[in-house]
Amino acid sequence: MERDTMTVLNQHTCCRKYCVFVCKKGVKVTSALLIPLLLAIFTVVITFEQKADADKQRFEDRELAQKQRQQDLNQSILSRENDRTIADAKRLADDLNAEKQRNMSRALEESRYKQERQRYFDELLISYLNDIGQLLKENNGSLTSNPASAALARAKTLQIAPHIGPVRVAQLIHFLYDAGQLTRGKNPLDVSGTYFHGVDLSTSSLRHISLVGAYMNNSSFTGQDVSEGDFHNTHLNGADFSKANCTNTSFSEATMIDANFSQAILHLATFSHVQLIRANFSQANFTNIMFESANMMETDFSHTSLFSIKFSKVDLTKAKFNAATISSYYSHVSFFQSNMQHTNFSKSYIPRSRFVECSLIGADFREVELFRAYFEYCDIDNVNFTGSQLGSATFNRSSLAFTALINTGLEETMFPFSELSYANLSGACCYECGKQCNSGCEWRNILTRHNIILCNGTIYRDNSIVRSHLIQYNTSVKNEWDEVSLFPPVVGRVYQN
């Protein structure tokens, strides 16, 4: 038993010794292996750290190099841009300097050319004056006394006038006028067909001047005395006669489109067969004037003073007579066979005026003084007489269809054989103020009054329409009324239906 115990103890002792030995050896071996392993691990870690640092450094160096290259590239680009800008600025400055030099040279050349040209024209004018002066001496002061000298003077004038300019042309005209060669009624020099465009003759009086047949578009006679002058068949488009004295001046057959006669004195002036489209006569003073066979579309007569004016066969379409006045109780304005469609007479004072065989379709007669006016054989359809005074006026054998007579004064107004279909008489007065036309206005011989709007707003129904076919723009009103006069007239008062 003890032996076994000893054996076990011996075994345990041996085992413990062995374990101690193994542990010691193991520790020695482990110690011998761990240090190199740690050194190896440390070396590897250091290596990786160094590699990472190296990579980071290389990356940073690469970034720095890239930034440096970009900076160098930008600097190079900027430098090239600056160089290009400087080169462009220099080139532009050189071009500008060259252009300035060329302009200066050109201006100098043009100035020299103009001076030479002016000198040449001066020499032409001097030569012309000398030649005409010599002709005057040779013909006792008259260029037209001898047909040869007249033809030579006319040829020289025709040849030189278009070239020497408006200023010298004015001098030429004044020379001929002062020499008595352009005086109306004294065998003046023939200047028809001569170009005197744009000439300014507003510097001195030109009474009795004769410029028959000349071309004087855009010329100026502003404020000058051209009374007794002769502008027969003269071209005066755009000419300015504002504030000029045109007493007894002849403009027959002249072309004066867009001419300006504002504030001019037009006593006994002649305007037959003229072209006066869009002419301006505003605030002009008319006395004893006759416009005959003239085209005066859109002409302005606003605020004019009228004394015994006649318009015969004149086209006054869309003309303006607004605020025009008759200057004397004994004067009147008359229109015969004239076209005045859509003409404006608003706020004018034209009593005793006469309108015979005229077309007044669509005209504006608002607030007009027309007492004792006389209309015969006229187309007065769609005309606006609102607020006008028509006392003692007569509308004989005329058409007033669709005409507005609103708030008009109709004291003793007569409409013999006239058509009043669809006319509007709202608020009109026949006698004392307030007495309505449907309360006692006696209008005898009215041709038809179908659908008239009476003063109180009611409509008068008249089924007997006599003249339904008459409103035609291309036929004579007088001829048609002569036919219609075969029908019996409507006689009686106008009463409310």
Coordinates of N, CA and C in Angstrom, one line a residue, residues 38 67 103 152 168 361 389 408 451 493:
L38 N 7.9 39.9 -32.3 CA 7.5 41.3 -32.1 C 8.3 42.2 -32.9
K67 N -0.9 71.4 -58.6 CA -1.3 72.8 -58.4 C -0.3 73.8 -59.0
N103 N -10.1 109.8 -91.8 CA -11.2 110.7 -91.7 C -10.7 112.2 -91.8
L152 N -32.3 132.9 -124.9 CA -30.9 132.7 -124.3 C -31.0 132.8 -122.8
R168 N -27.9 130.3 -103.7 CA -27.6 131.0 -104.9 C -28.8 131.2 -105.8
I361 N -72.3 113.6 -96.7 CA -72.5 112.4 -96.0 C -71.4 112.2 -94.9
Q389 N -77.4 125.4 -84.1 CA -78.5 126.4 -84.2 C -78.9 126.5 -85.7
T408 N -81.0 120.5 -81.2 CA -80.8 121.6 -82.2 C -81.9 122.6 -82.0
N451 N -90.0 106.8 -89.4 CA -89.2 106.4 -88.3 C -88.4 107.5 -87.7
R493 N -98.4 119.0 -89.8 CA -97.5 119.2 -88.7 C -96.9 117.8 -88.3

